[in-house]
Amino acid sequence: MELRHLRYFNAVVEAGSFTAAAIQLHISQPPLSVAIAKLESEVGVPLLVRTPRGVEPTGAGRYLLDASSRILGEIDDVVSALGRFGAGTAGSLTMAAVPVLMWHRVPQLLRAYATHAPDVEIRLVDPPPWAAIDMLQQRTADLAAIMVADPKRFAQRHRGSLDIVDWGEIPLVAALPPDASDAPDPLPLEAFSGKVVLLPRRTAAVPSLPEAVENAFRRYGVTPASIRTVETIQTCIPLIEAGVAVAILPDPDRASLSRFNLTVRRLAPEPEPLQAFVLARSGATGNAAIARLLERISGNRPDHMR
């Protein structure tokens, strides 16, 4: 039994005649009659009967009409769904993004993406940058969003194995305790001299915030009282809120740190910003859902991020 024959059969019943059905199907009547006769031969029972009112289904034909309508409807749904997969408007993908990008930029991206691809399920994880790259290479993530201090060096190192999409600069700002609300804006970088400054643990695999802050201190002659190493950027925040120390932190779109009980100030002179990248395995853009998301990242950044 062929799906084509079921469609022919349904068309004949709905049209009430072979002639009208042949016109709707854009075929001649003889092949249509042959197809229905073959279908009846395969199932071993008459399916249609000619009456003065036209062609009508037999009892077996009415059963087949109900069953074939369900089958053909499901087939059409499957074809439609597969088409959405091919167009990148359905499917699923996993994005590994460092927490700082999760606080503002990723939600903004996903909100815009969902308007064009509402049936794509996006799973989020928030590992440190080196772990995000490992997940990408191990195929447990489809995309990785990270921040780096030396974008040219990073791109040169990974260009052959990863597709790298520029997601714009990430400014570095002063993150102070909440009782420092009288601090000037911009805050002189020299204000960090003699202070206890927090820095997340560095990794040689992905130079990022620690290297950027230390370069700024070295360049402008700033000497903190001490630099205290913490595990991650997010573990800096409770300590700053408690007034234990201060830090220089990335603030994507100058909108990510405002959710915390911090005093946030621009810096003068302003340190070199970090660079946000979204990474995919080389060739992964063959997946239409990934390609669509990367196009939105690269094509819809605000002017100040281009």
PDB file of N, CA, C and O in Angstrom, residues 174-207:
ATOM      1  N   ALA A 174      34.481  49.398  37.850  1.00  0.00           N
ATOM      2  CA  ALA A 174      34.763  49.237  39.277  1.00  0.00           C
ATOM      3  C   ALA A 174      33.532  48.667  39.964  1.00  0.00           C
ATOM      4  O   ALA A 174      32.413  49.159  39.775  1.00  0.00           O
ATOM      5  N   ALA A 175      33.739  47.597  40.733  1.00  0.00           N
ATOM      6  CA  ALA A 175      32.666  47.000  41.536  1.00  0.00           C
ATOM      7  C   ALA A 175      33.010  47.235  42.999  1.00  0.00           C
ATOM      8  O   ALA A 175      33.974  46.677  43.529  1.00  0.00           O
ATOM      9  N   LEU A 176      32.225  48.093  43.659  1.00  0.00           N
ATOM     10  CA  LEU A 176      32.514  48.541  45.016  1.00  0.00           C
ATOM     11  C   LEU A 176      31.390  48.128  45.955  1.00  0.00           C
ATOM     12  O   LEU A 176      30.270  47.826  45.515  1.00  0.00           O
ATOM     13  N   PRO A 177      31.635  48.122  47.268  1.00  0.00           N
ATOM     14  CA  PRO A 177      30.569  47.805  48.227  1.00  0.00           C
ATOM     15  C   PRO A 177      29.413  48.794  48.123  1.00  0.00           C
ATOM     16  O   PRO A 177      29.575  49.919  47.630  1.00  0.00           O
ATOM     17  N   PRO A 178      28.237  48.396  48.577  1.00  0.00           N
ATOM     18  CA  PRO A 178      27.065  49.280  48.453  1.00  0.00           C
ATOM     19  C   PRO A 178      27.205  50.589  49.213  1.00  0.00           C
ATOM     20  O   PRO A 178      26.581  51.588  48.830  1.00  0.00           O
ATOM     21  N   ASP A 179      28.034  50.635  50.269  1.00  0.00           N
ATOM     22  CA  ASP A 179      28.169  51.879  51.033  1.00  0.00           C
ATOM     23  C   ASP A 179      29.136  52.860  50.378  1.00  0.00           C
ATOM     24  O   ASP A 179      29.417  53.921  50.928  1.00  0.00           O
ATOM     25  N   ALA A 180      29.640  52.510  49.176  1.00  0.00           N
ATOM     26  CA  ALA A 180      30.544  53.422  48.459  1.00  0.00           C
ATOM     27  C   ALA A 180      29.772  54.241  47.424  1.00  0.00           C
ATOM     28  O   ALA A 180      30.322  54.635  46.396  1.00  0.00           O
ATOM     29  N   SER A 181      28.508  54.521  47.710  1.00  0.00           N
ATOM     30  CA  SER A 181      27.668  55.206  46.720  1.00  0.00           C
ATOM     31  C   SER A 181      28.122  56.635  46.423  1.00  0.00           C
ATOM     32  O   SER A 181      27.700  57.234  45.430  1.00  0.00           O
ATOM     33  N   ASP A 182      28.985  57.199  47.284  1.00  0.00           N
ATOM     34  CA  ASP A 182      29.485  58.546  47.025  1.00  0.00           C
ATOM     35  C   ASP A 182      30.726  58.550  46.141  1.00  0.00           C
ATOM     36  O   ASP A 182      31.304  59.614  45.869  1.00  0.00           O
ATOM     37  N   ALA A 183      31.148  57.392  45.667  1.00  0.00           N
ATOM     38  CA  ALA A 183      32.327  57.308  44.788  1.00  0.00           C
ATOM     39  C   ALA A 183      32.048  58.035  43.486  1.00  0.00           C
ATOM     40  O   ALA A 183      30.939  57.961  42.941  1.00  0.00           O
ATOM     41  N   PRO A 184      33.028  58.770  42.968  1.00  0.00           N
ATOM     42  CA  PRO A 184      32.802  59.522  41.729  1.00  0.00           C
ATOM     43  C   PRO A 184      32.634  58.581  40.526  1.00  0.00           C
ATOM     44  O   PRO A 184      33.045  57.425  40.558  1.00  0.00           O
ATOM     45  N   ASP A 185      32.007  59.109  39.502  1.00  0.00           N
ATOM     46  CA  ASP A 185      31.821  58.358  38.256  1.00  0.00           C
ATOM     47  C   ASP A 185      32.227  59.267  37.095  1.00  0.00           C
ATOM     48  O   ASP A 185      31.561  60.281  36.849  1.00  0.00           O
ATOM     49  N   PRO A 186      33.329  58.993  36.417  1.00  0.00           N
ATOM     50  CA  PRO A 186      34.148  57.787  36.539  1.00  0.00           C
ATOM     51  C   PRO A 186      35.056  57.826  37.768  1.00  0.00           C
ATOM     52  O   PRO A 186      35.401  58.894  38.268  1.00  0.00           O
ATOM     53  N   LEU A 187      35.435  56.636  38.220  1.00  0.00           N
ATOM     54  CA  LEU A 187      36.324  56.481  39.367  1.00  0.00           C
ATOM     55  C   LEU A 187      37.762  56.401  38.864  1.00  0.00           C
ATOM     56  O   LEU A 187      38.056  55.607  37.961  1.00  0.00           O
ATOM     57  N   PRO A 188      38.674  57.191  39.428  1.00  0.00           N
ATOM     58  CA  PRO A 188      40.077  57.064  39.013  1.00  0.00           C
ATOM     59  C   PRO A 188      40.600  55.660  39.290  1.00  0.00           C
ATOM     60  O   PRO A 188      40.362  55.091  40.359  1.00  0.00           O
ATOM     61  N   LEU A 189      41.294  55.087  38.336  1.00  0.00           N
ATOM     62  CA  LEU A 189      41.854  53.752  38.516  1.00  0.00           C
ATOM     63  C   LEU A 189      42.807  53.725  39.708  1.00  0.00           C
ATOM     64  O   LEU A 189      42.935  52.711  40.397  1.00  0.00           O
ATOM     65  N   GLU A 190      43.417  54.858  39.996  1.00  0.00           N
ATOM     66  CA  GLU A 190      44.351  54.967  41.117  1.00  0.00           C
ATOM     67  C   GLU A 190      43.672  54.660  42.450  1.00  0.00           C
ATOM     68  O   GLU A 190      44.337  54.342  43.439  1.00  0.00           O
ATOM     69  N   ALA A 191      42.320  54.745  42.492  1.00  0.00           N
ATOM     70  CA  ALA A 191      41.594  54.476  43.734  1.00  0.00           C
ATOM     71  C   ALA A 191      41.791  53.039  44.208  1.00  0.00           C
ATOM     72  O   ALA A 191      41.516  52.725  45.377  1.00  0.00           O
ATOM     73  N   PHE A 192      42.276  52.156  43.340  1.00  0.00           N
ATOM     74  CA  PHE A 192      42.508  50.761  43.731  1.00  0.00           C
ATOM     75  C   PHE A 192      43.856  50.575  44.419  1.00  0.00           C
ATOM     76  O   PHE A 192      44.125  49.494  44.945  1.00  0.00           O
ATOM     77  N   SER A 193      44.696  51.596  44.377  1.00  0.00           N
ATOM     78  CA  SER A 193      45.961  51.515  45.121  1.00  0.00           C
ATOM     79  C   SER A 193      45.664  51.409  46.609  1.00  0.00           C
ATOM     80  O   SER A 193      44.817  52.136  47.156  1.00  0.00           O
ATOM     81  N   GLY A 194      46.359  50.499  47.288  1.00  0.00           N
ATOM     82  CA  GLY A 194      46.190  50.315  48.718  1.00  0.00           C
ATOM     83  C   GLY A 194      44.930  49.547  49.110  1.00  0.00           C
ATOM     84  O   GLY A 194      44.652  49.419  50.306  1.00  0.00           O
ATOM     85  N   LYS A 195      44.174  49.043  48.141  1.00  0.00           N
ATOM     86  CA  LYS A 195      42.952  48.296  48.425  1.00  0.00           C
ATOM     87  C   LYS A 195      43.186  46.788  48.304  1.00  0.00           C
ATOM     88  O   LYS A 195      44.125  46.338  47.638  1.00  0.00           O
ATOM     89  N   VAL A 196      42.306  46.016  48.960  1.00  0.00           N
ATOM     90  CA  VAL A 196      42.280  44.562  48.751  1.00  0.00           C
ATOM     91  C   VAL A 196      41.413  44.301  47.522  1.00  0.00           C
ATOM     92  O   VAL A 196      40.215  44.631  47.515  1.00  0.00           O
ATOM     93  N   VAL A 197      42.031  43.760  46.488  1.00  0.00           N
ATOM     94  CA  VAL A 197      41.353  43.573  45.205  1.00  0.00           C
ATOM     95  C   VAL A 197      41.142  42.086  44.952  1.00  0.00           C
ATOM     96  O   VAL A 197      42.063  41.275  45.128  1.00  0.00           O
ATOM     97  N   LEU A 198      39.950  41.744  44.527  1.00  0.00           N
ATOM     98  CA  LEU A 198      39.623  40.352  44.208  1.00  0.00           C
ATOM     99  C   LEU A 198      39.843  40.086  42.730  1.00  0.00           C
ATOM    100  O   LEU A 198      39.493  40.907  41.880  1.00  0.00           O
ATOM    101  N   LEU A 199      40.419  38.922  42.442  1.00  0.00           N
ATOM    102  CA  LEU A 199      40.573  38.477  41.054  1.00  0.00           C
ATOM    103  C   LEU A 199      40.238  36.993  40.986  1.00  0.00           C
ATOM    104  O   LEU A 199      40.660  36.218  41.849  1.00  0.00           O
ATOM    105  N   PRO A 200      39.484  36.585  39.968  1.00  0.00           N
ATOM    106  CA  PRO A 200      39.220  35.155  39.824  1.00  0.00           C
ATOM    107  C   PRO A 200      40.479  34.404  39.418  1.00  0.00           C
ATOM    108  O   PRO A 200      41.437  34.985  38.896  1.00  0.00           O
ATOM    109  N   ARG A 201      40.434  33.118  39.671  1.00  0.00           N
ATOM    110  CA  ARG A 201      41.578  32.258  39.336  1.00  0.00           C
ATOM    111  C   ARG A 201      41.854  32.315  37.831  1.00  0.00           C
ATOM    112  O   ARG A 201      40.948  32.229  37.017  1.00  0.00           O
ATOM    113  N   ARG A 202      43.117  32.461  37.484  1.00  0.00           N
ATOM    114  CA  ARG A 202      43.486  32.531  36.074  1.00  0.00           C
ATOM    115  C   ARG A 202      43.675  31.137  35.505  1.00  0.00           C
ATOM    116  O   ARG A 202      43.877  30.163  36.230  1.00  0.00           O
ATOM    117  N   THR A 203      43.605  31.049  34.183  1.00  0.00           N
ATOM    118  CA  THR A 203      43.905  29.805  33.494  1.00  0.00           C
ATOM    119  C   THR A 203      44.677  30.130  32.236  1.00  0.00           C
ATOM    120  O   THR A 203      44.313  31.055  31.499  1.00  0.00           O
ATOM    121  N   ALA A 204      45.738  29.383  32.007  1.00  0.00           N
ATOM    122  CA  ALA A 204      46.561  29.642  30.824  1.00  0.00           C
ATOM    123  C   ALA A 204      45.796  29.349  29.540  1.00  0.00           C
ATOM    124  O   ALA A 204      46.089  29.911  28.482  1.00  0.00           O
ATOM    125  N   ALA A 205      44.779  28.475  29.639  1.00  0.00           N
ATOM    126  CA  ALA A 205      44.052  28.078  28.430  1.00  0.00           C
ATOM    127  C   ALA A 205      43.267  29.237  27.834  1.00  0.00           C
ATOM    128  O   ALA A 205      43.176  29.370  26.609  1.00  0.00           O
ATOM    129  N   VAL A 206      42.683  30.088  28.692  1.00  0.00           N
ATOM    130  CA  VAL A 206      41.859  31.202  28.209  1.00  0.00           C
ATOM    131  C   VAL A 206      42.175  32.448  29.035  1.00  0.00           C
ATOM    132  O   VAL A 206      41.500  32.736  30.024  1.00  0.00           O
ATOM    133  N   PRO A 207      43.219  33.217  28.674  1.00  0.00           N
ATOM    134  CA  PRO A 207      43.485  34.471  29.381  1.00  0.00           C
ATOM    135  C   PRO A 207      42.272  35.391  29.315  1.00  0.00           C
ATOM    136  O   PRO A 207      41.712  35.610  28.242  1.00  0.00           O
TER     137      PRO A 207
END
